[in-house]
XYZ file of N, CA and C in Angstrom:
609
model
N -13.501 78.328 -67.635
C -14.970 77.911 -67.408
C -15.754 79.334 -66.859
N -15.943 79.262 -65.594
C -16.721 80.555 -65.143
C -15.429 81.604 -64.480
N -15.459 82.737 -64.456
C -14.960 83.778 -63.903
C -15.354 83.980 -62.472
N -16.527 84.224 -62.531
C -17.256 84.860 -61.576
C -18.949 84.329 -61.527
N -19.585 84.187 -60.396
C -21.217 84.248 -60.240
C -21.615 85.397 -59.494
N -22.552 85.989 -60.248
C -23.182 87.251 -59.873
C -24.693 87.016 -59.467
N -25.101 87.108 -58.474
C -26.399 86.583 -58.197
C -26.885 86.901 -56.626
N -27.706 86.182 -56.358
C -28.466 86.267 -54.822
C -27.962 84.994 -54.129
N -27.569 85.256 -52.738
C -27.293 84.198 -51.778
C -28.623 83.476 -51.443
N -28.526 82.178 -51.760
C -30.116 81.300 -51.867
C -30.015 80.728 -50.487
N -28.883 80.362 -50.107
C -28.523 79.347 -49.125
C -26.990 79.383 -48.598
N -26.777 78.932 -47.358
C -25.289 79.068 -46.709
C -25.013 78.070 -45.374
N -24.024 77.597 -45.712
C -24.078 76.453 -44.591
C -22.228 76.273 -44.620
N -21.873 75.643 -43.414
C -20.239 75.729 -43.403
C -19.766 75.137 -44.915
N -18.805 75.965 -45.128
C -17.981 75.723 -46.248
C -18.811 75.718 -47.607
N -19.762 76.071 -47.639
C -21.144 76.036 -48.891
C -21.806 77.268 -48.847
N -21.879 77.982 -50.192
C -22.825 78.982 -50.407
C -23.344 78.737 -51.729
N -24.976 78.693 -51.761
C -25.440 78.919 -53.175
C -25.809 79.962 -53.470
N -25.631 80.349 -54.807
C -25.663 81.317 -55.265
C -26.849 81.355 -56.645
N -27.738 81.998 -56.519
C -29.095 81.970 -57.280
C -28.899 82.718 -58.575
N -28.310 82.492 -59.738
C -28.361 83.367 -61.107
C -29.182 82.968 -61.837
N -30.081 83.816 -62.103
C -31.369 83.357 -63.049
C -31.844 82.580 -62.887
N -32.272 81.879 -61.724
C -33.040 81.105 -61.324
C -32.203 79.547 -61.223
N -31.341 79.402 -61.529
C -30.019 78.367 -61.090
C -29.264 78.680 -59.867
N -29.346 77.572 -58.884
C -28.551 77.696 -57.708
C -27.260 76.985 -57.908
N -26.095 77.712 -57.988
C -24.928 77.028 -58.081
C -24.403 76.782 -56.691
N -23.874 75.720 -56.279
C -23.308 75.517 -55.073
C -21.864 75.662 -55.065
N -21.577 76.564 -54.264
C -19.933 76.988 -54.532
C -19.370 76.251 -53.130
N -18.435 75.699 -53.008
C -17.459 75.409 -51.681
C -16.842 76.816 -51.504
N -16.644 77.168 -50.067
C -15.941 78.094 -49.968
C -15.453 78.105 -48.597
N -14.785 79.493 -48.133
C -14.227 79.460 -46.960
C -15.205 80.106 -45.971
N -14.913 80.014 -44.484
C -15.567 80.561 -43.507
C -15.191 82.397 -43.645
N -14.110 82.743 -44.292
C -14.050 83.998 -44.477
C -14.950 84.672 -45.385
N -15.207 84.169 -46.440
C -16.025 84.177 -47.394
C -17.517 84.382 -47.174
N -17.951 83.328 -46.347
C -19.409 83.053 -45.954
C -19.408 84.122 -44.671
N -18.586 84.853 -44.316
C -19.006 85.812 -43.128
C -19.313 87.383 -43.661
N -18.944 87.007 -45.153
C -19.261 88.321 -46.240
C -20.588 88.219 -46.727
N -21.353 87.006 -46.746
C -22.580 86.766 -47.405
C -23.663 86.934 -46.517
N -24.926 87.178 -46.962
C -26.155 87.138 -46.142
C -27.202 86.589 -46.964
N -27.876 85.601 -46.604
C -29.026 84.925 -47.459
C -30.204 86.042 -47.717
N -30.208 86.222 -49.170
C -31.165 87.104 -49.502
C -30.472 88.430 -50.338
N -29.327 88.557 -50.039
C -28.437 89.631 -50.652
C -27.555 89.371 -51.828
N -27.525 90.319 -52.611
C -26.760 90.237 -53.602
C -25.286 89.812 -53.628
N -24.813 89.003 -54.444
C -23.391 88.602 -53.947
C -22.602 88.407 -55.415
N -21.208 88.516 -55.431
C -20.357 88.194 -56.572
C -19.183 87.004 -55.891
N -19.086 85.847 -56.487
C -18.079 85.314 -55.853
C -17.108 84.724 -57.314
N -15.841 84.936 -56.968
C -14.954 84.676 -58.057
C -14.525 83.450 -58.003
N -14.585 82.589 -59.058
C -14.523 81.084 -59.196
C -13.467 80.411 -59.619
N -13.394 79.149 -59.274
C -12.422 78.018 -59.403
C -13.259 76.823 -59.562
N -13.320 76.192 -60.821
C -13.838 75.175 -60.985
C -12.969 73.808 -61.165
N -13.160 72.908 -60.653
C -12.523 71.529 -60.818
C -13.296 70.567 -61.076
N -12.890 70.398 -62.346
C -13.618 69.104 -63.240
C -13.139 67.899 -63.160
N -13.711 66.853 -62.785
C -13.069 65.341 -62.895
C -14.153 64.584 -63.514
N -13.816 63.254 -63.838
C -14.839 62.493 -64.542
C -16.071 62.096 -63.478
N -15.712 62.165 -62.409
C -16.777 61.722 -61.464
C -17.275 63.212 -60.606
N -16.904 64.426 -60.994
C -17.299 65.690 -60.316
C -17.279 66.757 -60.927
N -18.055 67.846 -60.579
C -17.914 69.057 -61.240
C -17.867 70.108 -60.070
N -16.897 70.670 -59.285
C -17.069 71.568 -58.214
C -16.674 72.673 -58.341
N -17.489 73.608 -57.780
C -17.192 75.173 -58.185
C -16.422 75.512 -56.795
N -15.723 76.301 -56.646
C -15.143 77.132 -55.579
C -15.430 78.423 -55.797
N -15.853 79.229 -54.660
C -16.150 80.603 -54.699
C -15.624 81.334 -53.811
N -14.998 82.443 -54.034
C -14.506 83.613 -52.901
C -14.794 84.980 -53.177
N -14.802 85.606 -52.188
C -15.383 87.075 -52.241
C -14.562 87.963 -52.823
N -13.238 87.751 -52.955
C -12.167 88.419 -53.463
C -11.262 87.704 -54.305
N -10.399 88.311 -55.500
C -9.818 87.841 -56.202
C -8.370 87.400 -55.367
N -8.186 88.031 -54.275
C -6.826 87.698 -53.439
C -7.088 86.279 -53.014
N -8.486 86.080 -52.330
C -8.492 84.755 -51.622
C -8.724 83.535 -52.806
N -9.280 84.082 -53.973
C -9.143 82.988 -54.928
C -7.658 82.618 -55.555
N -6.931 83.618 -55.689
C -5.639 83.455 -55.771
C -4.720 82.747 -54.823
N -5.071 82.738 -53.591
C -4.258 82.329 -52.641
C -4.822 80.947 -52.867
N -6.164 80.586 -52.937
C -6.606 79.034 -53.001
C -6.015 78.558 -54.157
N -5.848 79.076 -55.210
C -5.015 78.483 -56.516
C -3.751 78.263 -56.267
N -2.972 78.973 -55.580
C -1.500 78.688 -54.881
C -1.240 77.494 -54.110
N -2.283 77.768 -53.270
C -2.178 76.202 -52.230
C -2.777 74.971 -52.661
N -3.558 75.081 -53.719
C -3.930 73.658 -54.102
C -2.863 73.168 -55.205
N -1.939 74.094 -55.739
C -0.636 73.832 -56.576
C 0.417 73.378 -55.548
N 0.130 73.278 -54.451
C 1.593 72.847 -53.637
C 1.066 71.147 -53.513
N 2.339 70.473 -53.683
C 2.154 69.028 -53.406
C 1.517 68.599 -51.979
N 0.295 67.820 -52.124
C -0.047 67.028 -50.621
C -1.320 68.168 -50.252
N -1.557 69.295 -50.793
C -2.831 70.301 -50.332
C -3.960 70.073 -51.710
N -4.872 69.253 -50.988
C -6.069 69.344 -51.842
C -7.155 70.630 -51.834
N -8.214 70.694 -52.525
C -9.060 71.723 -52.149
C -9.875 71.840 -50.622
N -9.845 70.775 -50.131
C -10.478 70.582 -48.777
C -9.482 71.408 -47.856
N -8.205 71.032 -47.923
C -7.138 71.500 -47.065
C -6.978 73.042 -47.547
N -7.086 73.314 -48.695
C -6.701 74.607 -48.929
C -8.140 75.530 -48.683
N -9.226 75.162 -48.547
C -10.412 75.720 -47.837
C -10.095 75.967 -46.341
N -9.829 74.826 -45.510
C -9.541 74.905 -44.197
C -8.453 76.009 -44.019
N -7.211 76.135 -44.599
C -6.250 76.944 -44.374
C -6.778 78.346 -44.636
N -7.509 78.629 -45.540
C -7.991 80.051 -45.817
C -9.166 80.601 -44.760
N -9.750 79.280 -44.331
C -11.087 79.651 -43.200
C -10.297 80.194 -41.851
N -9.143 79.684 -41.742
C -8.509 80.037 -40.387
C -7.588 81.458 -40.481
N -7.647 81.920 -41.510
C -6.972 83.323 -41.656
C -7.416 84.005 -42.790
N -7.355 85.343 -42.744
C -7.616 86.512 -43.460
C -6.620 86.387 -44.785
N -6.933 86.674 -46.058
C -6.024 86.322 -47.291
C -4.704 87.182 -46.954
N -4.681 88.250 -46.190
C -3.562 89.255 -46.078
C -2.665 88.725 -45.029
N -3.108 88.220 -44.032
C -2.555 87.296 -42.777
C -1.990 86.145 -43.364
N -2.441 85.307 -43.849
C -2.115 84.247 -44.507
C -0.781 84.430 -45.566
N -1.006 85.552 -46.399
C 0.156 85.953 -47.288
C 1.488 86.037 -46.516
N 1.234 86.892 -45.585
C 2.239 87.324 -44.635
C 2.905 86.084 -43.887
N 1.805 85.429 -43.516
C 2.566 84.225 -42.638
C 3.346 83.221 -43.448
N 2.856 83.235 -44.936
C 3.850 82.375 -45.840
C 5.283 82.861 -45.914
N 5.214 84.299 -46.177
C 6.341 85.137 -46.421
C 7.383 84.890 -45.006
N 6.953 85.133 -43.950
C 7.504 85.372 -42.905
C 8.028 83.832 -42.388
N 7.317 83.028 -42.629
C 7.361 81.328 -42.160
C 6.902 81.363 -40.793
N 5.620 81.724 -41.017
C 4.982 81.416 -39.500
C 4.141 80.108 -39.877
N 4.550 79.055 -39.138
C 3.842 77.804 -39.393
C 2.554 77.837 -38.314
N 2.704 78.336 -37.477
C 1.467 78.322 -36.546
C 0.119 78.804 -37.016
N 0.390 79.752 -37.909
C -0.947 80.525 -38.712
C -1.531 79.285 -39.664
N -0.691 78.504 -40.201
C -1.063 77.443 -41.155
C -1.886 76.227 -40.484
N -1.145 75.828 -39.058
C -1.394 74.731 -38.295
C -2.588 75.176 -37.478
N -3.087 76.222 -37.199
C -4.151 76.656 -36.854
C -5.600 76.159 -37.328
N -5.053 75.864 -38.764
C -6.389 75.326 -39.368
C -6.820 73.795 -39.404
N -7.927 73.579 -39.233
C -8.345 72.000 -38.883
C -7.710 71.220 -40.120
N -7.241 70.197 -39.365
C -6.579 69.059 -40.318
C -5.419 69.258 -40.851
N -4.657 70.508 -40.636
C -3.353 70.871 -41.158
C -2.220 70.783 -40.038
N -1.336 69.760 -40.531
C -0.349 69.483 -39.442
C 1.008 70.285 -39.747
N 1.848 69.980 -39.221
C 3.376 70.666 -39.182
C 4.040 70.454 -40.681
N 3.924 69.131 -41.048
C 4.281 68.974 -42.379
C 3.899 69.662 -43.281
N 2.726 69.494 -43.472
C 1.718 70.529 -44.531
C 2.210 72.098 -44.666
N 2.111 72.344 -43.277
C 2.392 73.702 -43.330
C 3.731 74.016 -43.689
N 4.825 73.463 -43.318
C 6.198 73.647 -43.689
C 6.093 73.584 -45.236
N 5.548 72.560 -45.844
C 5.546 72.032 -47.263
C 4.938 73.557 -48.264
N 3.948 74.208 -47.585
C 3.307 75.298 -48.017
C 4.348 76.469 -48.012
N 5.017 76.594 -46.729
C 5.688 77.685 -46.792
C 6.813 77.731 -47.727
N 7.880 76.350 -47.573
C 8.768 76.060 -48.447
C 8.594 76.250 -49.987
N 7.377 75.592 -50.498
C 6.980 75.560 -52.028
C 6.543 76.946 -52.542
N 5.873 78.020 -51.604
C 5.300 79.136 -52.224
C 6.319 80.180 -52.083
N 7.116 80.076 -50.752
C 8.344 81.050 -50.789
C 9.341 80.872 -51.745
N 9.593 79.400 -52.345
C 10.459 79.151 -53.434
C 10.141 79.787 -54.600
N 8.770 79.618 -54.934
C 8.103 79.959 -56.057
C 8.018 81.765 -56.137
N 8.139 82.261 -55.022
C 8.403 83.650 -55.121
C 9.466 84.112 -55.431
N 10.549 83.608 -54.882
C 12.026 83.775 -54.717
C 12.392 83.684 -56.559
N 11.914 82.691 -56.887
C 12.090 82.626 -58.188
C 11.747 83.715 -59.316
N 10.410 83.947 -59.046
C 9.899 84.897 -59.898
C 10.254 86.422 -59.499
N 11.205 86.870 -58.097
C 11.461 88.020 -57.895
C 12.884 87.949 -58.187
N 13.581 86.710 -58.606
C 15.288 87.070 -58.699
C 15.528 87.804 -59.818
N 14.575 87.773 -60.890
C 14.951 88.597 -62.332
C 14.830 90.413 -61.865
N 14.323 90.386 -60.652
C 13.972 91.803 -60.367
C 15.096 92.220 -59.158
N 15.946 91.387 -58.915
C 17.020 91.680 -57.890
C 17.365 93.205 -58.113
N 17.680 93.898 -57.182
C 18.273 95.435 -57.360
C 17.411 96.389 -57.654
N 16.130 96.141 -58.094
C 14.899 96.816 -57.931
C 14.300 97.471 -56.863
N 13.658 98.611 -56.878
C 13.388 98.980 -55.606
C 11.828 99.189 -55.254
N 11.267 99.352 -54.276
C 9.619 99.314 -54.090
C 9.465 100.729 -53.291
N 8.352 101.308 -53.668
C 7.814 101.954 -52.665
C 8.424 103.645 -53.263
N 9.174 103.543 -54.191
C 9.881 104.942 -54.519
C 10.820 105.440 -53.753
N 11.574 104.572 -52.740
C 12.292 104.637 -51.692
C 13.733 104.516 -51.945
N 13.865 103.961 -53.101
C 15.264 103.234 -53.264
C 15.904 102.032 -52.594
N 14.582 101.367 -51.807
C 15.170 100.326 -51.157
C 15.332 98.966 -51.905
N 16.631 98.425 -51.673
C 16.815 97.380 -52.628
C 15.880 96.047 -51.984
N 15.553 95.241 -52.962
C 14.597 93.992 -52.593
C 15.633 93.138 -52.134
N 15.548 92.657 -50.699
C 16.409 91.815 -50.091
C 15.361 90.996 -49.173
N 15.607 89.863 -48.690
C 14.688 89.067 -47.933
C 14.503 89.805 -46.742
N 15.505 90.376 -46.000
C 15.385 90.953 -44.945
C 14.762 92.331 -44.814
N 14.340 92.783 -45.908
C 13.790 94.070 -45.811
C 12.349 93.921 -45.933
N 11.674 94.946 -45.088
C 10.137 94.946 -45.079
C 9.368 95.303 -46.370
N 10.112 96.034 -46.877
C 9.543 96.483 -48.681
C 9.392 95.178 -48.967
N 10.522 94.348 -49.112
C 10.641 93.235 -49.898
C 9.376 92.183 -49.255
N 9.454 91.921 -48.275
C 8.558 90.984 -47.540
C 6.936 91.507 -47.887
N 6.807 92.762 -47.889
C 5.335 93.073 -48.116
C 5.228 92.882 -49.628
N 6.049 93.040 -50.475
C 5.964 93.020 -51.859
C 5.912 91.473 -52.049
N 6.511 90.614 -51.515
C 6.207 89.157 -51.700
C 4.863 88.599 -51.248
N 4.326 89.171 -50.265
C 2.890 89.045 -49.723
C 2.170 89.412 -50.646
N 2.244 90.690 -51.230
C 1.151 91.064 -52.178
C 1.254 90.285 -53.579
N 2.402 89.688 -53.923
C 2.544 89.010 -55.110
C 1.788 87.548 -54.523
N 1.724 87.103 -53.285
C 1.075 85.721 -53.234
C -0.573 85.998 -53.365
N -1.016 87.118 -52.979
C -2.246 87.663 -53.353
C -2.591 87.881 -54.933
N -1.526 88.003 -55.633
C -1.836 88.046 -57.287
C -1.750 89.361 -57.635
N -1.160 90.069 -56.947
C -0.752 91.497 -57.921
C 0.245 91.492 -58.444
N 0.268 92.268 -59.682
C 1.484 92.285 -60.533
C 2.580 93.139 -59.978
N 3.845 93.259 -60.537
C 4.940 93.962 -59.928
C 4.479 95.597 -60.203
N 3.736 95.859 -61.211
C 3.384 97.386 -61.450
C 2.402 97.650 -60.112
N 1.348 96.648 -59.946
C 0.459 97.107 -58.855
C 1.078 97.179 -57.650
N 1.923 96.120 -57.326
C 2.780 96.261 -55.850
C 3.605 97.443 -55.910
N 4.468 97.939 -56.923
C 4.964 99.295 -56.676
C 4.408 100.325 -56.582
N 2.962 100.668 -57.067
C 2.019 101.714 -56.872
C 1.591 101.522 -55.444
N 1.396 100.554 -54.985
C 0.647 100.308 -53.740
C 1.819 100.903 -52.813
N 2.800 100.360 -52.903
C 4.045 100.606 -51.982
C 4.537 102.028 -51.941
N 4.132 102.770 -52.930
C 4.752 103.874 -53.005
C 4.520 105.055 -51.720
N 5.219 105.621 -51.198
C 4.772 106.506 -50.271
C 4.441 106.097 -48.890
N 4.636 104.841 -48.871
C 4.403 104.219 -47.261
C 5.800 104.526 -46.631
N 5.448 104.838 -45.674
C 6.489 105.085 -44.632
C 6.906 103.594 -43.978
N 8.028 102.905 -44.555
C 8.601 101.561 -44.001
C 8.805 101.577 -42.806
N 9.546 102.793 -42.250
C 10.303 102.917 -41.402
C 9.372 102.956 -39.977
N 8.113 103.347 -40.112
C 7.209 103.613 -39.208
C 6.243 102.685 -38.783
N 6.193 101.663 -39.536
C 4.988 100.755 -39.638
C 5.539 99.289 -39.724
N 4.670 98.249 -38.994
C 5.064 96.912 -38.996
C 4.654 96.549 -40.324
N 5.450 95.086 -40.364
C 4.870 94.498 -41.694
C 3.472 94.328 -41.850
N 2.597 93.947 -41.252
C 1.337 93.554 -41.126
C 0.601 95.071 -41.525
N 0.879 96.183 -40.771
C 0.407 97.384 -41.343
C 0.847 97.881 -42.742
N 1.988 97.617 -43.173
C 2.499 97.946 -44.207
C 1.661 97.165 -45.380
N 1.302 96.101 -45.459
C 0.612 95.020 -46.077
C -0.950 95.812 -46.178
N -1.426 96.178 -45.136
C -2.965 96.311 -45.225
C -3.004 98.063 -45.667
N -1.792 98.941 -45.500
C -1.835 100.123 -46.040
C -1.988 99.861 -47.873
N -0.887 99.128 -47.925
C -0.947 98.670 -49.639
C -2.322 98.373 -50.171
N -2.896 97.398 -49.441
C -4.156 96.819 -49.879
C -5.222 97.889 -49.876
N -5.286 99.004 -48.922
C -5.991 99.886 -49.003
C -5.977 100.637 -50.521
N -4.524 101.004 -50.529
C -4.220 101.669 -51.895
C -4.841 101.144 -53.031
N -4.376 99.611 -52.924
C -4.933 99.151 -54.461
C -6.563 98.899 -54.409
N -7.489 98.844 -53.525
C -8.611 98.883 -53.372
C -9.032 100.246 -54.074
N -8.492 101.298 -53.377
C -9.095 102.709 -53.901
C -8.511 102.853 -55.563
N -7.344 102.254 -55.783
C -6.733 102.655 -57.162
C -7.942 101.968 -58.145
N -8.194 100.305 -57.975
C -9.202 99.915 -58.705
C -10.641 100.694 -58.902
N -11.091 101.087 -57.811
C -12.376 102.150 -57.839
C -11.974 103.238 -58.729
């Protein structure tokens, strides 16, 4: 359908941004994280997910592809609908949410409005399991050019898994983690350093 909308921010309110594209205002349901990056009257590009039903045509828009990918992952979890997905993403930055899923931090998810412990546990279980299956074929490979074997307890492995949740390919993850001194940084610092490298590479 739509990959992104590129236009002027015409209006915004909680969980909603209207993007004017050529005189047509597209109502995009969105998160507090994306709304904080938007200003009425300014140009903006939102990456979109479109949900079409018999009685609805809803557009969900996000400031980054990382947030879009996380939203799509979340609504793929049984029992998590678009409203819950937006709530979870509104309570966390994409990087922090990805790290929380990989490390099993339920509190980061239950801090979202309307998200209880059972839903948080389901999100963590299903997304970690999905990642584990995706990485099983890569067992024995290394990240960061440091010869570190990909194992669940390793910071390199956890950082790689968090980046995978954000939608990055194995090649992009390998590039982003190369040269980062894993032993000197926390998991959060490793992920943030990798994301900075990916942004620079894209530019």
